[in-house]
mmCIF file of C-alpha atoms in Angstrom:
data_model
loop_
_atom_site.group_PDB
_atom_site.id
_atom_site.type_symbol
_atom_site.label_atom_id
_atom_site.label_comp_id
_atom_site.label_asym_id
_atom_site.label_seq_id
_atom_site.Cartn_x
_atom_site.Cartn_y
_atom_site.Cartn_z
ATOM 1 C CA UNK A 1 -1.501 10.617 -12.609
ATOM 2 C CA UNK A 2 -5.049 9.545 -11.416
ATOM 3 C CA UNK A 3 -5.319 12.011 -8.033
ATOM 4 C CA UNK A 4 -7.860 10.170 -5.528
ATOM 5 C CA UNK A 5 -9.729 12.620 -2.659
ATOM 6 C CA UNK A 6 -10.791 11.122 -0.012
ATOM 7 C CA UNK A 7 -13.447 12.791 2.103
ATOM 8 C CA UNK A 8 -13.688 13.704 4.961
ATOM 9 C CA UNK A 9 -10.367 13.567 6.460
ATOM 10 C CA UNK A 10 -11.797 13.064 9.664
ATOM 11 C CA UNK A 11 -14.656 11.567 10.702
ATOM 12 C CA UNK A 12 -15.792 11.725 14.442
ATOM 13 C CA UNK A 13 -18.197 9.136 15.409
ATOM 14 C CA UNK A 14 -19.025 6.238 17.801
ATOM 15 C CA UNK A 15 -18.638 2.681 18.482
ATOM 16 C CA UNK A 16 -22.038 1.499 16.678
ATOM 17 C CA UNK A 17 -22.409 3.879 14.377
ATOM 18 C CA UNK A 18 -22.228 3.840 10.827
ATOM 19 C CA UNK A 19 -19.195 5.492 8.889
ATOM 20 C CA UNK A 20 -19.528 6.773 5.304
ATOM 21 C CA UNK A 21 -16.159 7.420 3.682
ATOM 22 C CA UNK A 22 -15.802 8.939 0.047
ATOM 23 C CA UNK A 23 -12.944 8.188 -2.550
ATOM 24 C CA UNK A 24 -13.250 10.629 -5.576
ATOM 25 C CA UNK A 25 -11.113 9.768 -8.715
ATOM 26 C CA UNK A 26 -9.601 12.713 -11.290
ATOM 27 C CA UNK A 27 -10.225 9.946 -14.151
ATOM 28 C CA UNK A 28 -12.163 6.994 -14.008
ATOM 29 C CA UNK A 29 -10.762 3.488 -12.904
ATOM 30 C CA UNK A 30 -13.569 1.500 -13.699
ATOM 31 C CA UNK A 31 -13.838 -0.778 -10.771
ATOM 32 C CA UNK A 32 -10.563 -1.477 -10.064
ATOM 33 C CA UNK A 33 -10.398 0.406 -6.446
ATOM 34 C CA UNK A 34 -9.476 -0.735 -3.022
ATOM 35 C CA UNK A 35 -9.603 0.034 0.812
ATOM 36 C CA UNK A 36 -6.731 -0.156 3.170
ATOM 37 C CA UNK A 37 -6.937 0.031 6.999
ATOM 38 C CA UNK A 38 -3.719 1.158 8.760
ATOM 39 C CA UNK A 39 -3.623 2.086 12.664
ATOM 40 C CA UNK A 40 -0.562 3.461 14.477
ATOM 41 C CA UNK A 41 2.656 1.983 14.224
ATOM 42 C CA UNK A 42 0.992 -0.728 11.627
ATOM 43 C CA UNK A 43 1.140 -1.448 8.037
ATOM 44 C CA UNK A 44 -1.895 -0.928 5.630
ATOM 45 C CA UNK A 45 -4.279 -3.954 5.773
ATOM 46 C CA UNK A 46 -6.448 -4.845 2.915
ATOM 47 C CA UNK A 47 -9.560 -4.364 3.274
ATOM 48 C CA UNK A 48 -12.159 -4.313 -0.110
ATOM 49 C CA UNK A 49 -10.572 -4.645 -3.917
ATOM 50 C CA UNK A 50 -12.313 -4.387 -6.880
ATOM 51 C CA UNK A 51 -14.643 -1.767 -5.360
ATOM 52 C CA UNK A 52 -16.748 -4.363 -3.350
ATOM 53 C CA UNK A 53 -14.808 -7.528 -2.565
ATOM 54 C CA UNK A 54 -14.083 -8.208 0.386
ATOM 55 C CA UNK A 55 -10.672 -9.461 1.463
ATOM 56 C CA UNK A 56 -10.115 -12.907 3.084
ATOM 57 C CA UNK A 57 -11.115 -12.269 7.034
ATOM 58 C CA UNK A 58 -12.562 -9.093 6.656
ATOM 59 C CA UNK A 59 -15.655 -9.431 8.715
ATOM 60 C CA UNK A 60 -19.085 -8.045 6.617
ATOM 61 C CA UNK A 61 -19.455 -4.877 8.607
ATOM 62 C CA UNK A 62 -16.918 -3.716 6.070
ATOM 63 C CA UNK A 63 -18.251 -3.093 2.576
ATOM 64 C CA UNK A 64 -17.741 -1.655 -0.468
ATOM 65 C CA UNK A 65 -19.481 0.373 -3.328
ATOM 66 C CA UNK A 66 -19.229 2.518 -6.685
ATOM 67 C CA UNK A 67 -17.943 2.847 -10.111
ATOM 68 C CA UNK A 68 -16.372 5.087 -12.254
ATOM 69 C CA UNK A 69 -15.154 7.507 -10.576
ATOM 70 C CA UNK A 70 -16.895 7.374 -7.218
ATOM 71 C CA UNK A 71 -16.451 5.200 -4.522
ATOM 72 C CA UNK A 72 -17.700 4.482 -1.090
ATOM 73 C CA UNK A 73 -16.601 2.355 1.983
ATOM 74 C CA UNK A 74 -18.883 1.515 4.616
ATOM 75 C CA UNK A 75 -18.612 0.399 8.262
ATOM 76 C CA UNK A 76 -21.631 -1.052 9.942
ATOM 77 C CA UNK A 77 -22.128 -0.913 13.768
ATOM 78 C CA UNK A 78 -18.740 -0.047 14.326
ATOM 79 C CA UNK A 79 -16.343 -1.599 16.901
ATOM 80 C CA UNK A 80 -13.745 -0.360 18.493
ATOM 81 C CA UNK A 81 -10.985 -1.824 16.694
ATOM 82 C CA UNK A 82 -12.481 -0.156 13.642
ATOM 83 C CA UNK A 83 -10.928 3.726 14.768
ATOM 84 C CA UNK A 84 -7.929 4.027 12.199
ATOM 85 C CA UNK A 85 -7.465 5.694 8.775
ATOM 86 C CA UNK A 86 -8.558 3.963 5.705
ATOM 87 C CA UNK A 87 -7.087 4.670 2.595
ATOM 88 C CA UNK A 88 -8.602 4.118 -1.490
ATOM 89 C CA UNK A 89 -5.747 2.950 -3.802
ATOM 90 C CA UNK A 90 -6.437 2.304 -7.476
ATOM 91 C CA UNK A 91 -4.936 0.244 -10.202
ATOM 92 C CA UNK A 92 -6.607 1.762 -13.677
ATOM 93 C CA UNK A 93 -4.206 4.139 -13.933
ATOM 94 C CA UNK A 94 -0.726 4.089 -14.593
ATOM 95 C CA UNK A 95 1.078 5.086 -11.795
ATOM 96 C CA UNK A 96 -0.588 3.069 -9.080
ATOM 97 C CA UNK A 97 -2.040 6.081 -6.705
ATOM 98 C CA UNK A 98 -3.315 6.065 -3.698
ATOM 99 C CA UNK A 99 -5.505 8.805 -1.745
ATOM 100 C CA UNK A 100 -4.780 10.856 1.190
ATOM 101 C CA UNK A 101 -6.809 9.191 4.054
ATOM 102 C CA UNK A 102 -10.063 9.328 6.096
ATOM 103 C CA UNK A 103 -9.075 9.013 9.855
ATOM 104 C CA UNK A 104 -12.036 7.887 11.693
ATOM 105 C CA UNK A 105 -11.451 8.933 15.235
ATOM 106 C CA UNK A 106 -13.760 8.139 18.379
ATOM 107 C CA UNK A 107 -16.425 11.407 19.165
ATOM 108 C CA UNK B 1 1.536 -17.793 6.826
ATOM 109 C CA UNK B 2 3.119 -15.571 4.388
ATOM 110 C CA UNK B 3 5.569 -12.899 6.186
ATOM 111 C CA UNK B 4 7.650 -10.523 5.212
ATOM 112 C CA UNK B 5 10.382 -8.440 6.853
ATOM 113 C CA UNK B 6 12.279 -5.531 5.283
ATOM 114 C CA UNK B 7 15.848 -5.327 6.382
ATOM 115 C CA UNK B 8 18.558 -2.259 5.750
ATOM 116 C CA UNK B 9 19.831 0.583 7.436
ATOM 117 C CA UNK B 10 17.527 3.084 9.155
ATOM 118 C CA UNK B 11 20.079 6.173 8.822
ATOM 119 C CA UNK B 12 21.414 6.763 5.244
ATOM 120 C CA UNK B 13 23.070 9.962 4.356
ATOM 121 C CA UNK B 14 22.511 12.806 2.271
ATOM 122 C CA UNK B 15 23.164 12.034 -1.780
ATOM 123 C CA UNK B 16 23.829 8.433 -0.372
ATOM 124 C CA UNK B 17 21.833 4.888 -2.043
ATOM 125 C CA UNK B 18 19.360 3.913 0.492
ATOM 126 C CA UNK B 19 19.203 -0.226 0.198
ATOM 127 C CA UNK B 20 16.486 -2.303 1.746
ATOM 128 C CA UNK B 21 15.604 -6.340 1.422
ATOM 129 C CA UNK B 22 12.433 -7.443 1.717
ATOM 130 C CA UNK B 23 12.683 -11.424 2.810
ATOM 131 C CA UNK B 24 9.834 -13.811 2.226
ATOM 132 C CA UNK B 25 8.520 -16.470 4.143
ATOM 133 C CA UNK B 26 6.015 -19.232 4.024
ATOM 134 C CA UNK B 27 5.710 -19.098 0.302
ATOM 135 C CA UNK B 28 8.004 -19.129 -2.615
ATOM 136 C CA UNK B 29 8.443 -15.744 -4.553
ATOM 137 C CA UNK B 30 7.385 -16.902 -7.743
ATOM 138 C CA UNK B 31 4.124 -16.533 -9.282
ATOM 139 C CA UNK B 32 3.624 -12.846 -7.767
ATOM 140 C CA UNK B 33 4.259 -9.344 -8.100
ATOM 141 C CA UNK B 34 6.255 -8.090 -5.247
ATOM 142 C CA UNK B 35 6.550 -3.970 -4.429
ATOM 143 C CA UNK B 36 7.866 -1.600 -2.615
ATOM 144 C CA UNK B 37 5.695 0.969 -1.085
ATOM 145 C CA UNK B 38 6.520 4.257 1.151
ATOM 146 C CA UNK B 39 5.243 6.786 3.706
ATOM 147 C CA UNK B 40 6.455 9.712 5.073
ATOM 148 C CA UNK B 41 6.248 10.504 8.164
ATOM 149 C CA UNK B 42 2.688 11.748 9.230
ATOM 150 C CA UNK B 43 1.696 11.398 5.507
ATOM 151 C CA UNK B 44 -0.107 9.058 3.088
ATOM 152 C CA UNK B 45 1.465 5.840 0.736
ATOM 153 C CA UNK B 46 3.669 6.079 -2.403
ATOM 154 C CA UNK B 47 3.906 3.228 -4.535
ATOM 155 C CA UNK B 48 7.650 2.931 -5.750
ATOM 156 C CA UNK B 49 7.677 -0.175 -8.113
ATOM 157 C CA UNK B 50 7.104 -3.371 -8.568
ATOM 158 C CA UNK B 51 9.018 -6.604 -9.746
ATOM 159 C CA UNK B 52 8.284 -9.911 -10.996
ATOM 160 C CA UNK B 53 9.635 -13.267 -9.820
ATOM 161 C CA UNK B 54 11.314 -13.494 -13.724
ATOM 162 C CA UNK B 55 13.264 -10.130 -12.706
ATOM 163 C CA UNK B 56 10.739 -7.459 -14.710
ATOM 164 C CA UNK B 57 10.287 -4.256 -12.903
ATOM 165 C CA UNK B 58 8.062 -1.101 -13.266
ATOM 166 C CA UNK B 59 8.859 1.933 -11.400
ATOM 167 C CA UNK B 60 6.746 5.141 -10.155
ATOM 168 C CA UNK B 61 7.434 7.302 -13.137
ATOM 169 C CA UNK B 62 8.252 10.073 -10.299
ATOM 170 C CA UNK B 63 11.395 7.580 -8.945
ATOM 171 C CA UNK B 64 12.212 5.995 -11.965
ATOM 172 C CA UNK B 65 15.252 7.493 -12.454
ATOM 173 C CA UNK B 66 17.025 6.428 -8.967
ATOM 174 C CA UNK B 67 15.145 3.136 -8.097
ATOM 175 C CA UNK B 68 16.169 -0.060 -8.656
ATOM 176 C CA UNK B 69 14.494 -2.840 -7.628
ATOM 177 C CA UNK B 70 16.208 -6.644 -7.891
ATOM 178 C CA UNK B 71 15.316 -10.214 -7.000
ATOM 179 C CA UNK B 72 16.693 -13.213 -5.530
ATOM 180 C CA UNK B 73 14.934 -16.242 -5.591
ATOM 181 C CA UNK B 74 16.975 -18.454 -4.271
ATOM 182 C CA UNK B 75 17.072 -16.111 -1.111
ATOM 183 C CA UNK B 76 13.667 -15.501 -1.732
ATOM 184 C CA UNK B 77 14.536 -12.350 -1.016
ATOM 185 C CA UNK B 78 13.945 -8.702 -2.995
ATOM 186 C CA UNK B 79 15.659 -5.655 -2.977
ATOM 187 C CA UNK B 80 14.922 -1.331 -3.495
ATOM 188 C CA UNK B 81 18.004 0.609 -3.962
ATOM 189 C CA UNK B 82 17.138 3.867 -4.173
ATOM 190 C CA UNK B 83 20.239 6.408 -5.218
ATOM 191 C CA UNK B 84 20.804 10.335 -4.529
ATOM 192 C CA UNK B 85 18.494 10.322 -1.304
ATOM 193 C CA UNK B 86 17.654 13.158 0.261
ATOM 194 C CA UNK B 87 15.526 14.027 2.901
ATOM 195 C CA UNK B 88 12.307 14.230 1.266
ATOM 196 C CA UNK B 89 13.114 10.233 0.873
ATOM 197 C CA UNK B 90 12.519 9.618 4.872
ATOM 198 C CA UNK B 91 9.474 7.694 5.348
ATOM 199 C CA UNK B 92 8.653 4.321 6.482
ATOM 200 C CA UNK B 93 9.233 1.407 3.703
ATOM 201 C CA UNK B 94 6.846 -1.291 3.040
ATOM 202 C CA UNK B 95 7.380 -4.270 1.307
ATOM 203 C CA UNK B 96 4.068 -6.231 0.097
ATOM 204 C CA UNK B 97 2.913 -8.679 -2.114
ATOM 205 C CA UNK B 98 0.418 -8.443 -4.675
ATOM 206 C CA UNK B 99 -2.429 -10.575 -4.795
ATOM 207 C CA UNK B 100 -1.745 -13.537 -7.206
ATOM 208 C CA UNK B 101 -3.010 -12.363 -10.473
ATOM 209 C CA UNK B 102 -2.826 -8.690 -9.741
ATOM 210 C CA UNK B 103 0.217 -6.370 -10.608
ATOM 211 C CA UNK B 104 -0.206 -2.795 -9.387
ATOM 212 C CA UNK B 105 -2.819 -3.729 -6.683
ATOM 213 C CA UNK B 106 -4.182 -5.134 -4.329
ATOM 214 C CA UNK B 107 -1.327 -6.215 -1.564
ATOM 215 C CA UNK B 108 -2.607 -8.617 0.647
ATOM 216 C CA UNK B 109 0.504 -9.135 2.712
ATOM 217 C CA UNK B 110 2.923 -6.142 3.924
ATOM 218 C CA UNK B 111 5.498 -6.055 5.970
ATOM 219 C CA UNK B 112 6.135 -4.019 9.182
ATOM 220 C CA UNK B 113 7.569 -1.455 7.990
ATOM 221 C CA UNK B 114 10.959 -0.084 8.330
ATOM 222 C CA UNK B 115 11.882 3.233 9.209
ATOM 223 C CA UNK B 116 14.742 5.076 6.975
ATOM 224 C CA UNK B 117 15.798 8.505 8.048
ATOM 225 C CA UNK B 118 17.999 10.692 5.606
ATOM 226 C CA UNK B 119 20.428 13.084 7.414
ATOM 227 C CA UNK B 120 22.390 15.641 6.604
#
């Protein structure tokens, strides 16, 4: 199966600054990668498919990047609200896999 | 506003069938995929399978041989039975909906959750 790494797994930063998270892929999956947001107690929300799309209400801070087999989510400016672990999942590769989370905690 | 709430019990014994329904509302089942999705406590997601409003399935090739996963539309309602549990099967369970003309990804609506705890 298609093993994603996501790194870090914990990123320590503040409300208005920028996070960087990393999805790496053990094969390719062409573009078909997205981001999930879960926070405690919730389920996964959707945040970017297809590598840079933007789900419906997901406000613009949120964006995403990459091909291949490298992949990038970004969070402008971020808000408080945004502190949570995201999670890649991709859909090239058959078994649908997903990777083992960035938690982006407040420094 | 599409919901969905999973439904079952949240204590299932050793070598026992762990059975959860998933029921829909504020759309009709047809015309999506529809899966089942896990997490252990503490840990990351597992996709288990999917199905189809016409009954086709597709299963995690690491599951395959205990899940089952069934549909009824007139209920608009779907199912996971998953057989010979043990307690590397407790984890939270997540029904979810694919977005329409996607399969395996992405799910745009999930449901809360619902913990299921294997004992011994």
């Amino acid at each position: 199966e298609n093993v994603l790494t996501q790194s870090p797994a914990t990123l320590s930063l503040s409300p208005g600054e920028t996070a960087t998270l990393s999805c790496r892929a053990s094969q390719t999956v062409s573009s078909y990668l997205g981001w999930y947001q879960q926070k405690p107690g919730q389920a996964p929300r959707l945040l970017i498919y297809d590598a840079s799309n933007r789900a419906t209400g997901i406000p613009a801070r949120f964006s995403g990047s990459g091909s291949g087999t490298d992949f990038t989510l970004t969070i402008s400016s971020l808000e408080p609200e945004d502190f949570a672990v995201y999670y890649c999942q991709q859909r090239n590769n058959w078994p649908p896999t997903f990777g083992q989370g960035t938690k982006v905690e407040i420094k | 506003q599409v919901q969905l709430q999973e439904s079952g019990p949240g204590l299932v014994k050793s070598s026992e069938t762990l059975s959860l329904t998933c029921t829909v509302s504020g759309d009709s089942i047809s015309n999506y995929y529809w899966s089942w999705i896990r997490q252990p406590p503490g840990k990351g997601l597992e996709w288990i399978g999917y199905m189809y409003y016409s009954g086709t399935t597709n299963y995690n090739p690491s599951l395959k041989s205990r899940v089952t996963i069934s549909v009824d539309t007139s209920r608009n309602q779907f199912s996971l039975k998953l057989s010979s549990v043990t307690a590397a099967d407790t984890a939270v369970y997540y029904c979810a909906r694919c977005a329409r003309g996607y399969s395996y990804g992405p799910w745009d609506y999930w449901g809360q959750g619902t913990l299921v705890t294997v004992s011994s």
